[in-house]
PDB file of C-alpha atoms in Angstrom:
ATOM      1  CA  MET A 116      90.920  18.155  92.917  1.00 33.00           C
ATOM      2  CA  SER A 117      91.212  21.666  91.529  1.00 42.00           C
ATOM      3  CA  ALA A 118      88.488  24.232  92.154  1.00 44.00           C
ATOM      4  CA  GLN A 119      87.896  24.328  88.393  1.00 44.00           C
ATOM      5  CA  LEU A 120      87.222  20.587  88.084  1.00 38.00           C
ATOM      6  CA  GLN A 121      85.007  20.510  91.155  1.00 46.00           C
ATOM      7  CA  ALA A 122      83.011  23.489  89.890  1.00 43.00           C
ATOM      8  CA  LYS A 123      82.467  21.765  86.535  1.00 46.00           C
ATOM      9  CA  GLN A 124      80.982  18.776  88.332  1.00 47.00           C
ATOM     10  CA  ASP A 125      78.622  20.956  90.341  1.00 48.00           C
ATOM     11  CA  THR A 126      77.541  23.295  87.520  1.00 46.00           C
ATOM     12  CA  GLU A 127      74.277  21.526  86.731  1.00 48.00           C
ATOM     13  CA  GLN A 128      73.194  21.237  90.361  1.00 52.00           C
ATOM     14  CA  ILE A 129      73.810  24.794  91.593  1.00 56.00           C
ATOM     15  CA  ASP A 130      72.600  28.040  90.011  1.00 72.00           C
ATOM     16  CA  SER A 131      75.064  30.287  91.840  1.00 82.00           C
ATOM     17  CA  LEU A 132      77.687  30.203  94.559  1.00 89.00           C
ATOM     18  CA  ILE A 133      78.488  32.439  97.499  1.00 93.00           C
ATOM     19  CA  LEU A 134      82.100  31.812  98.423  1.00 94.00           C
ATOM     20  CA  THR A 135      82.548  32.073 102.199  1.00 94.00           C
ATOM     21  CA  LEU A 136      86.212  31.935 103.152  1.00 94.00           C
ATOM     22  CA  ILE A 137      87.990  31.468 106.481  1.00 91.00           C
ATOM     23  CA  ILE A 138      91.544  32.808 106.486  1.00 91.00           C
ATOM     24  CA  PRO A 139      94.528  32.078 108.741  1.00 88.00           C
ATOM     25  CA  GLY A 140      95.235  34.191 111.793  1.00 86.00           C
ATOM     26  CA  THR A 141      93.791  34.964 115.200  1.00 86.00           C
ATOM     27  CA  CYS A 142      90.976  37.269 116.235  1.00 90.00           C
ATOM     28  CA  GLY A 143      92.346  38.834 119.432  1.00 86.00           C
ATOM     29  CA  MET A 144      89.196  37.946 121.376  1.00 90.00           C
ATOM     30  CA  GLY A 145      88.219  35.133 123.749  1.00 85.00           C
ATOM     31  CA  CYS A 146      84.519  34.548 123.083  1.00 80.00           C
ATOM     32  CA  GLU A 147      83.378  31.268 124.634  1.00 76.00           C
ATOM     33  CA  PHE A 148      80.618  30.771 122.045  1.00 74.00           C
ATOM     34  CA  CYS A 149      82.925  31.022 119.002  1.00 73.00           C
ATOM     35  CA  ILE A 150      83.080  27.897 116.861  1.00 65.00           C
ATOM     36  CA  ILE A 151      85.501  29.031 114.162  1.00 64.00           C
ATOM     37  CA  ASP A 152      88.256  30.121 116.529  1.00 55.00           C
ATOM     38  CA  HIS A 153      88.350  26.576 117.949  1.00 50.00           C
ATOM     39  CA  LEU A 154      89.517  25.282 114.555  1.00 53.00           C
ATOM     40  CA  GLU A 155      93.185  24.966 115.366  1.00 53.00           C
ATOM     41  CA  GLU A 156      95.828  25.069 112.669  1.00 53.00           C
ATOM     42  CA  GLU A 157      97.921  21.970 113.276  1.00 50.00           C
ATOM     43  CA  GLN A 158     101.674  22.277 113.237  1.00 49.00           C
ATOM     44  CA  GLY A 159     103.173  20.961 110.027  1.00 50.00           C
ATOM     45  CA  LYS A 160      99.941  21.252 108.064  1.00 62.00           C
ATOM     46  CA  HIS A 161     100.004  23.218 104.832  1.00 60.00           C
ATOM     47  CA  ILE A 162      98.491  26.677 105.203  1.00 80.00           C
ATOM     48  CA  LEU A 163      97.142  28.250 102.027  1.00 88.00           C
ATOM     49  CA  THR A 164      98.815  31.427 100.795  1.00 93.00           C
ATOM     50  CA  PRO A 165      97.001  34.611  99.729  1.00 95.00           C
ATOM     51  CA  ASP A 166      97.672  33.664  96.096  1.00 95.00           C
ATOM     52  CA  ASP A 167      96.120  30.222  96.725  1.00 95.00           C
ATOM     53  CA  TYR A 168      92.902  31.947  97.783  1.00 96.00           C
ATOM     54  CA  GLY A 169      93.040  34.209  94.742  1.00 95.00           C
ATOM     55  CA  ARG A 170      93.553  31.281  92.398  1.00 95.00           C
ATOM     56  CA  PHE A 171      90.664  29.385  93.994  1.00 94.00           C
ATOM     57  CA  ILE A 172      88.287  32.318  93.466  1.00 95.00           C
ATOM     58  CA  SER A 173      89.461  32.874  89.892  1.00 94.00           C
ATOM     59  CA  GLU A 174      89.086  29.204  88.928  1.00 94.00           C
ATOM     60  CA  ILE A 175      85.591  29.011  90.368  1.00 93.00           C
ATOM     61  CA  HIS A 176      84.600  32.263  88.646  1.00 93.00           C
ATOM     62  CA  ALA A 177      85.903  30.992  85.309  1.00 92.00           C
ATOM     63  CA  VAL A 178      83.401  28.111  85.180  1.00 90.00           C
ATOM     64  CA  HIS A 179      80.556  29.101  87.471  1.00 88.00           C
ATOM     65  CA  PHE A 180      78.483  32.116  88.499  1.00 91.00           C
ATOM     66  CA  VAL A 181      79.790  33.499  91.793  1.00 93.00           C
ATOM     67  CA  ALA A 182      77.154  35.665  93.453  1.00 94.00           C
ATOM     68  CA  ALA A 183      79.474  37.053  96.143  1.00 95.00           C
ATOM     69  CA  VAL A 184      82.766  36.536  97.964  1.00 97.00           C
ATOM     70  CA  CYS A 185      82.688  36.734 101.771  1.00 96.00           C
ATOM     71  CA  ILE A 186      85.335  36.485 104.497  1.00 95.00           C
ATOM     72  CA  GLN A 187      83.847  35.257 107.747  1.00 87.00           C
ATOM     73  CA  GLY A 188      85.590  33.879 110.798  1.00 78.00           C
ATOM     74  CA  ARG A 189      88.736  34.811 112.668  1.00 85.00           C
ATOM     75  CA  GLU A 190      89.714  38.445 111.966  1.00 94.00           C
ATOM     76  CA  PRO A 191      90.236  39.804 108.421  1.00 95.00           C
ATOM     77  CA  THR A 192      91.920  43.014 109.642  1.00 96.00           C
ATOM     78  CA  ASN A 193      94.456  41.313 111.899  1.00 94.00           C
ATOM     79  CA  PRO A 194      97.852  42.542 110.616  1.00 95.00           C
ATOM     80  CA  GLN A 195      98.867  38.925 109.935  1.00 92.00           C
ATOM     81  CA  SER A 196      95.637  38.301 108.007  1.00 94.00           C
ATOM     82  CA  MET A 197      95.532  41.508 105.961  1.00 96.00           C
ATOM     83  CA  PRO A 198      97.548  40.075 103.014  1.00 96.00           C
ATOM     84  CA  TYR A 199      94.814  37.434 102.656  1.00 96.00           C
ATOM     85  CA  THR A 200      92.026  39.966 102.953  1.00 97.00           C
ATOM     86  CA  GLU A 201      93.599  42.309 100.415  1.00 97.00           C
ATOM     87  CA  ARG A 202      94.209  39.483  97.914  1.00 97.00           C
ATOM     88  CA  ILE A 203      90.655  38.137  98.261  1.00 97.00           C
ATOM     89  CA  LEU A 204      89.091  41.579  97.864  1.00 97.00           C
ATOM     90  CA  ALA A 205      91.332  42.349  94.896  1.00 97.00           C
ATOM     91  CA  CYS A 206      90.380  39.070  93.224  1.00 96.00           C
ATOM     92  CA  ALA A 207      86.683  39.723  93.793  1.00 96.00           C
ATOM     93  CA  HIS A 208      87.176  43.159  92.263  1.00 95.00           C
ATOM     94  CA  GLU A 209      88.999  41.670  89.259  1.00 95.00           C
ATOM     95  CA  CYS A 210      86.081  39.268  88.765  1.00 94.00           C
ATOM     96  CA  SER A 211      83.551  42.101  89.233  1.00 94.00           C
ATOM     97  CA  ARG A 212      81.975  40.231  92.134  1.00 94.00           C
ATOM     98  CA  PRO A 213      80.591  41.865  95.308  1.00 95.00           C
ATOM     99  CA  SER A 214      82.625  41.240  98.436  1.00 97.00           C
ATOM    100  CA  SER A 215      82.156  41.541 102.181  1.00 97.00           C
ATOM    101  CA  PHE A 216      83.671  40.543 105.495  1.00 97.00           C
ATOM    102  CA  VAL A 217      82.765  40.247 109.159  1.00 96.00           C
ATOM    103  CA  THR A 218      85.083  41.902 111.675  1.00 96.00           C
ATOM    104  CA  ASN A 219      85.272  42.434 115.414  1.00 96.00           C
ATOM    105  CA  GLY A 220      86.769  45.859 114.684  1.00 96.00           C
ATOM    106  CA  LEU A 221      89.891  45.372 116.766  1.00 96.00           C
ATOM    107  CA  TRP A 222      92.212  46.465 113.924  1.00 97.00           C
ATOM    108  CA  LEU A 223      89.640  47.937 111.534  1.00 97.00           C
ATOM    109  CA  ALA A 224      90.536  51.607 112.059  1.00 97.00           C
ATOM    110  CA  GLN A 225      94.235  50.794 111.724  1.00 96.00           C
ATOM    111  CA  HIS A 226      93.785  49.207 108.294  1.00 96.00           C
ATOM    112  CA  ALA A 227      90.756  51.014 106.874  1.00 96.00           C
ATOM    113  CA  GLU A 228      92.833  53.051 104.403  1.00 96.00           C
ATOM    114  CA  GLN A 229      94.426  49.856 103.028  1.00 95.00           C
ATOM    115  CA  LEU A 230      90.950  48.816 101.862  1.00 96.00           C
ATOM    116  CA  VAL A 231      90.428  51.894  99.683  1.00 95.00           C
ATOM    117  CA  ALA A 232      92.023  50.380  96.554  1.00 93.00           C
ATOM    118  CA  THR A 233      89.554  47.470  96.410  1.00 93.00           C
ATOM    119  CA  PRO A 234      86.828  48.360  98.922  1.00 95.00           C
ATOM    120  CA  PRO A 235      84.425  45.663 100.066  1.00 96.00           C
ATOM    121  CA  GLY A 236      80.790  46.218  99.251  1.00 96.00           C
ATOM    122  CA  LYS A 237      79.779  45.508 102.832  1.00 97.00           C
ATOM    123  CA  ILE A 238      81.402  45.246 106.250  1.00 98.00           C
ATOM    124  CA  ALA A 239      79.651  43.747 109.270  1.00 97.00           C
ATOM    125  CA  VAL A 240      81.064  44.744 112.654  1.00 98.00           C
ATOM    126  CA  SER A 241      80.399  42.414 115.598  1.00 96.00           C
ATOM    127  CA  ILE A 242      79.162  44.108 118.773  1.00 97.00           C
ATOM    128  CA  ASP A 243      77.359  42.069 121.434  1.00 95.00           C
ATOM    129  CA  SER A 244      76.135  44.815 123.756  1.00 96.00           C
ATOM    130  CA  GLY A 245      75.605  48.554 123.627  1.00 96.00           C
ATOM    131  CA  LEU A 246      77.179  48.710 127.095  1.00 95.00           C
ATOM    132  CA  PRO A 247      80.985  48.863 126.733  1.00 96.00           C
ATOM    133  CA  GLU A 248      81.742  46.889 129.877  1.00 96.00           C
ATOM    134  CA  GLU A 249      79.371  44.084 128.873  1.00 95.00           C
ATOM    135  CA  HIS A 250      80.734  43.787 125.343  1.00 95.00           C
ATOM    136  CA  ASN A 251      84.302  43.765 126.666  1.00 96.00           C
ATOM    137  CA  ARG A 252      83.397  41.072 129.198  1.00 95.00           C
ATOM    138  CA  ILE A 253      81.748  38.861 126.566  1.00 93.00           C
ATOM    139  CA  ARG A 254      84.678  39.305 124.189  1.00 93.00           C
ATOM    140  CA  LYS A 255      87.265  39.040 126.977  1.00 93.00           C
ATOM    141  CA  ASN A 256      89.150  42.044 125.683  1.00 95.00           C
ATOM    142  CA  PRO A 257      89.083  45.415 127.486  1.00 96.00           C
ATOM    143  CA  ARG A 258      89.566  47.297 124.200  1.00 96.00           C
ATOM    144  CA  ALA A 259      86.900  45.474 122.203  1.00 96.00           C
ATOM    145  CA  PHE A 260      84.064  48.012 122.361  1.00 98.00           C
ATOM    146  CA  ALA A 261      86.155  51.139 121.847  1.00 98.00           C
ATOM    147  CA  ARG A 262      88.034  49.577 118.922  1.00 97.00           C
ATOM    148  CA  ALA A 263      84.798  48.446 117.246  1.00 98.00           C
ATOM    149  CA  VAL A 264      83.290  51.934 117.446  1.00 98.00           C
ATOM    150  CA  GLU A 265      86.561  53.477 116.276  1.00 98.00           C
ATOM    151  CA  GLY A 266      86.598  51.084 113.334  1.00 97.00           C
ATOM    152  CA  ILE A 267      83.053  51.999 112.328  1.00 98.00           C
ATOM    153  CA  ARG A 268      83.924  55.695 112.390  1.00 97.00           C
ATOM    154  CA  ALA A 269      87.034  55.066 110.284  1.00 97.00           C
ATOM    155  CA  VAL A 270      85.087  53.151 107.616  1.00 97.00           C
ATOM    156  CA  GLN A 271      82.452  55.873 107.488  1.00 97.00           C
ATOM    157  CA  ASN A 272      85.214  58.415 106.860  1.00 96.00           C
ATOM    158  CA  VAL A 273      87.450  56.629 104.321  1.00 96.00           C
ATOM    159  CA  LEU A 274      85.040  54.126 102.738  1.00 95.00           C
ATOM    160  CA  PRO A 275      81.773  56.078 102.440  1.00 95.00           C
ATOM    161  CA  GLU A 276      80.434  53.806  99.681  1.00 94.00           C
ATOM    162  CA  THR A 277      80.886  50.615 101.723  1.00 95.00           C
ATOM    163  CA  GLY A 278      77.722  49.390 103.395  1.00 95.00           C
ATOM    164  CA  LEU A 279      78.034  49.039 107.151  1.00 96.00           C
ATOM    165  CA  ASN A 280      75.922  46.962 109.484  1.00 96.00           C
ATOM    166  CA  VAL A 281      76.346  45.511 112.952  1.00 98.00           C
ATOM    167  CA  THR A 282      75.921  41.883 113.937  1.00 96.00           C
ATOM    168  CA  SER A 283      75.283  40.612 117.468  1.00 96.00           C
ATOM    169  CA  VAL A 284      75.093  37.208 119.133  1.00 93.00           C
ATOM    170  CA  TYR A 285      71.997  36.414 121.169  1.00 93.00           C
ATOM    171  CA  GLN A 286      72.998  34.112 124.020  1.00 86.00           C
ATOM    172  CA  PRO A 287      70.428  32.030 125.933  1.00 82.00           C
ATOM    173  CA  ASN A 288      68.464  34.358 128.243  1.00 82.00           C
ATOM    174  CA  GLY A 289      70.699  37.198 127.092  1.00 86.00           C
ATOM    175  CA  ARG A 290      68.175  39.760 125.852  1.00 92.00           C
ATOM    176  CA  HIS A 291      69.347  42.294 128.426  1.00 92.00           C
ATOM    177  CA  PHE A 292      72.789  42.366 126.788  1.00 92.00           C
ATOM    178  CA  LEU A 293      71.255  43.483 123.489  1.00 96.00           C
ATOM    179  CA  GLU A 294      68.508  45.890 124.555  1.00 96.00           C
ATOM    180  CA  SER A 295      70.992  48.779 124.447  1.00 96.00           C
ATOM    181  CA  MET A 296      72.063  47.993 120.869  1.00 97.00           C
ATOM    182  CA  PRO A 297      69.372  49.902 118.888  1.00 97.00           C
ATOM    183  CA  GLN A 298      70.233  53.181 120.597  1.00 97.00           C
ATOM    184  CA  LEU A 299      73.948  52.620 119.975  1.00 97.00           C
ATOM    185  CA  LEU A 300      73.366  51.890 116.293  1.00 97.00           C
ATOM    186  CA  LYS A 301      71.199  54.981 115.936  1.00 96.00           C
ATOM    187  CA  GLU A 302      73.974  57.100 117.454  1.00 96.00           C
ATOM    188  CA  LEU A 303      76.520  55.535 115.084  1.00 97.00           C
ATOM    189  CA  GLY A 304      74.356  56.089 112.022  1.00 96.00           C
ATOM    190  CA  ILE A 305      74.019  52.348 111.314  1.00 96.00           C
ATOM    191  CA  GLN A 306      70.746  51.175 109.742  1.00 95.00           C
ATOM    192  CA  GLY A 307      71.174  47.381 109.650  1.00 96.00           C
ATOM    193  CA  TRP A 308      71.297  45.039 112.651  1.00 97.00           C
ATOM    194  CA  SER A 309      71.748  41.279 112.361  1.00 96.00           C
ATOM    195  CA  ILE A 310      71.144  38.998 115.352  1.00 96.00           C
ATOM    196  CA  ASN A 311      72.742  35.558 115.346  1.00 91.00           C
ATOM    197  CA  VAL A 312      71.158  33.095 117.771  1.00 89.00           C
ATOM    198  CA  GLN A 313      73.400  30.833 119.834  1.00 78.00           C
ATOM    199  CA  ILE A 314      71.565  27.510 120.001  1.00 69.00           C
ATOM    200  CA  THR A 315      72.594  23.869 119.760  1.00 64.00           C
ATOM    201  CA  PRO A 316      70.806  21.704 117.177  1.00 61.00           C
ATOM    202  CA  GLY A 317      69.372  18.388 118.296  1.00 58.00           C
ATOM    203  CA  SER A 318      71.733  15.507 117.633  1.00 53.00           C
ATOM    204  CA  GLU A 319      69.423  12.493 117.928  1.00 53.00           C
ATOM    205  CA  SER A 320      67.848  12.866 114.510  1.00 54.00           C
ATOM    206  CA  PHE A 321      68.185  14.887 111.314  1.00 53.00           C
ATOM    207  CA  GLY A 322      66.317  18.146 111.758  1.00 55.00           C
ATOM    208  CA  GLY A 323      65.842  17.371 115.451  1.00 56.00           C
ATOM    209  CA  PRO A 324      64.844  19.838 118.166  1.00 57.00           C
ATOM    210  CA  THR A 325      67.085  22.671 119.304  1.00 56.00           C
ATOM    211  CA  GLN A 326      67.718  24.346 122.611  1.00 55.00           C
ATOM    212  CA  ALA A 327      65.649  27.342 121.508  1.00 58.00           C
ATOM    213  CA  ASP A 328      62.601  27.697 123.754  1.00 73.00           C
ATOM    214  CA  GLU A 329      59.650  30.049 124.047  1.00 83.00           C
ATOM    215  CA  GLN A 330      61.747  32.543 125.999  1.00 86.00           C
ATOM    216  CA  CYS A 331      64.223  32.735 123.126  1.00 87.00           C
ATOM    217  CA  PHE A 332      61.466  33.515 120.629  1.00 89.00           C
ATOM    218  CA  ARG A 333      59.890  36.099 122.946  1.00 92.00           C
ATOM    219  CA  ASP A 334      63.268  37.777 123.393  1.00 93.00           C
ATOM    220  CA  LEU A 335      63.900  37.907 119.649  1.00 93.00           C
ATOM    221  CA  VAL A 336      60.455  39.372 118.961  1.00 94.00           C
ATOM    222  CA  SER A 337      61.057  41.982 121.665  1.00 96.00           C
ATOM    223  CA  LEU A 338      64.455  42.912 120.211  1.00 96.00           C
ATOM    224  CA  TYR A 339      63.012  43.076 116.703  1.00 96.00           C
ATOM    225  CA  ARG A 340      60.278  45.471 117.834  1.00 96.00           C
ATOM    226  CA  LEU A 341      62.819  47.572 119.717  1.00 96.00           C
ATOM    227  CA  ALA A 342      64.939  47.791 116.568  1.00 97.00           C
ATOM    228  CA  CYS A 343      61.920  48.854 114.500  1.00 96.00           C
ATOM    229  CA  ASP A 344      61.095  51.540 117.053  1.00 96.00           C
ATOM    230  CA  HIS A 345      64.567  52.988 116.425  1.00 96.00           C
ATOM    231  CA  GLY A 346      64.141  52.885 112.637  1.00 95.00           C
ATOM    232  CA  LEU A 347      66.510  49.955 112.102  1.00 96.00           C
ATOM    233  CA  SER A 348      66.321  47.056 109.681  1.00 95.00           C
ATOM    234  CA  CYS A 349      66.681  43.944 111.829  1.00 95.00           C
ATOM    235  CA  PHE A 350      67.462  40.401 110.645  1.00 92.00           C
ATOM    236  CA  VAL A 351      67.620  37.229 112.740  1.00 87.00           C
TER     237      VAL A 351
END
């Protein structure tokens, strides 16, 4: 079924859409908690082209209100993935829709200038500890921290109008990994910090209990207060 036909069916039920797209490619990291990177592309299966993504966005936009276009998952600035990222951002620009993507920063500095023609409205850079060695260990890449910081600096230089924020993963009993983040963000000139919580939903019933316990909530409150003390806007 085409995107246009599906959108027509859904028009009366949904006021607006945020298109969140996962593109082909690898991320260059080895995070154990990642869900998206475990979605393997089977040999022989059809992989969408950059133009397929552009056509999908355009058809949806033609019949429905698209609030935003987002790329999330894998790595948008991977050299193999950049044709997809550029086409998606260009299509969002053509449709006058805000765009954004989440990146680990590994190739962000390398490709920042390629984003100037159709700059995203926002970029979120993933950093899971303000301590370089800890972030590199979590991401299983010795260059992860340095590349992320380098990418942030590059965006600040060549894309000054693009909003930048940092996103981190809270792992169970992992507050100590994140306590150094507010100071790092202050030094980088970043105002927004998003914390994603790694928990497993209950599977016995719809809306069942999760693994989150009192310690998790105490940690998140502590991190939120620490962020506020450093003048940051913090979202969980």
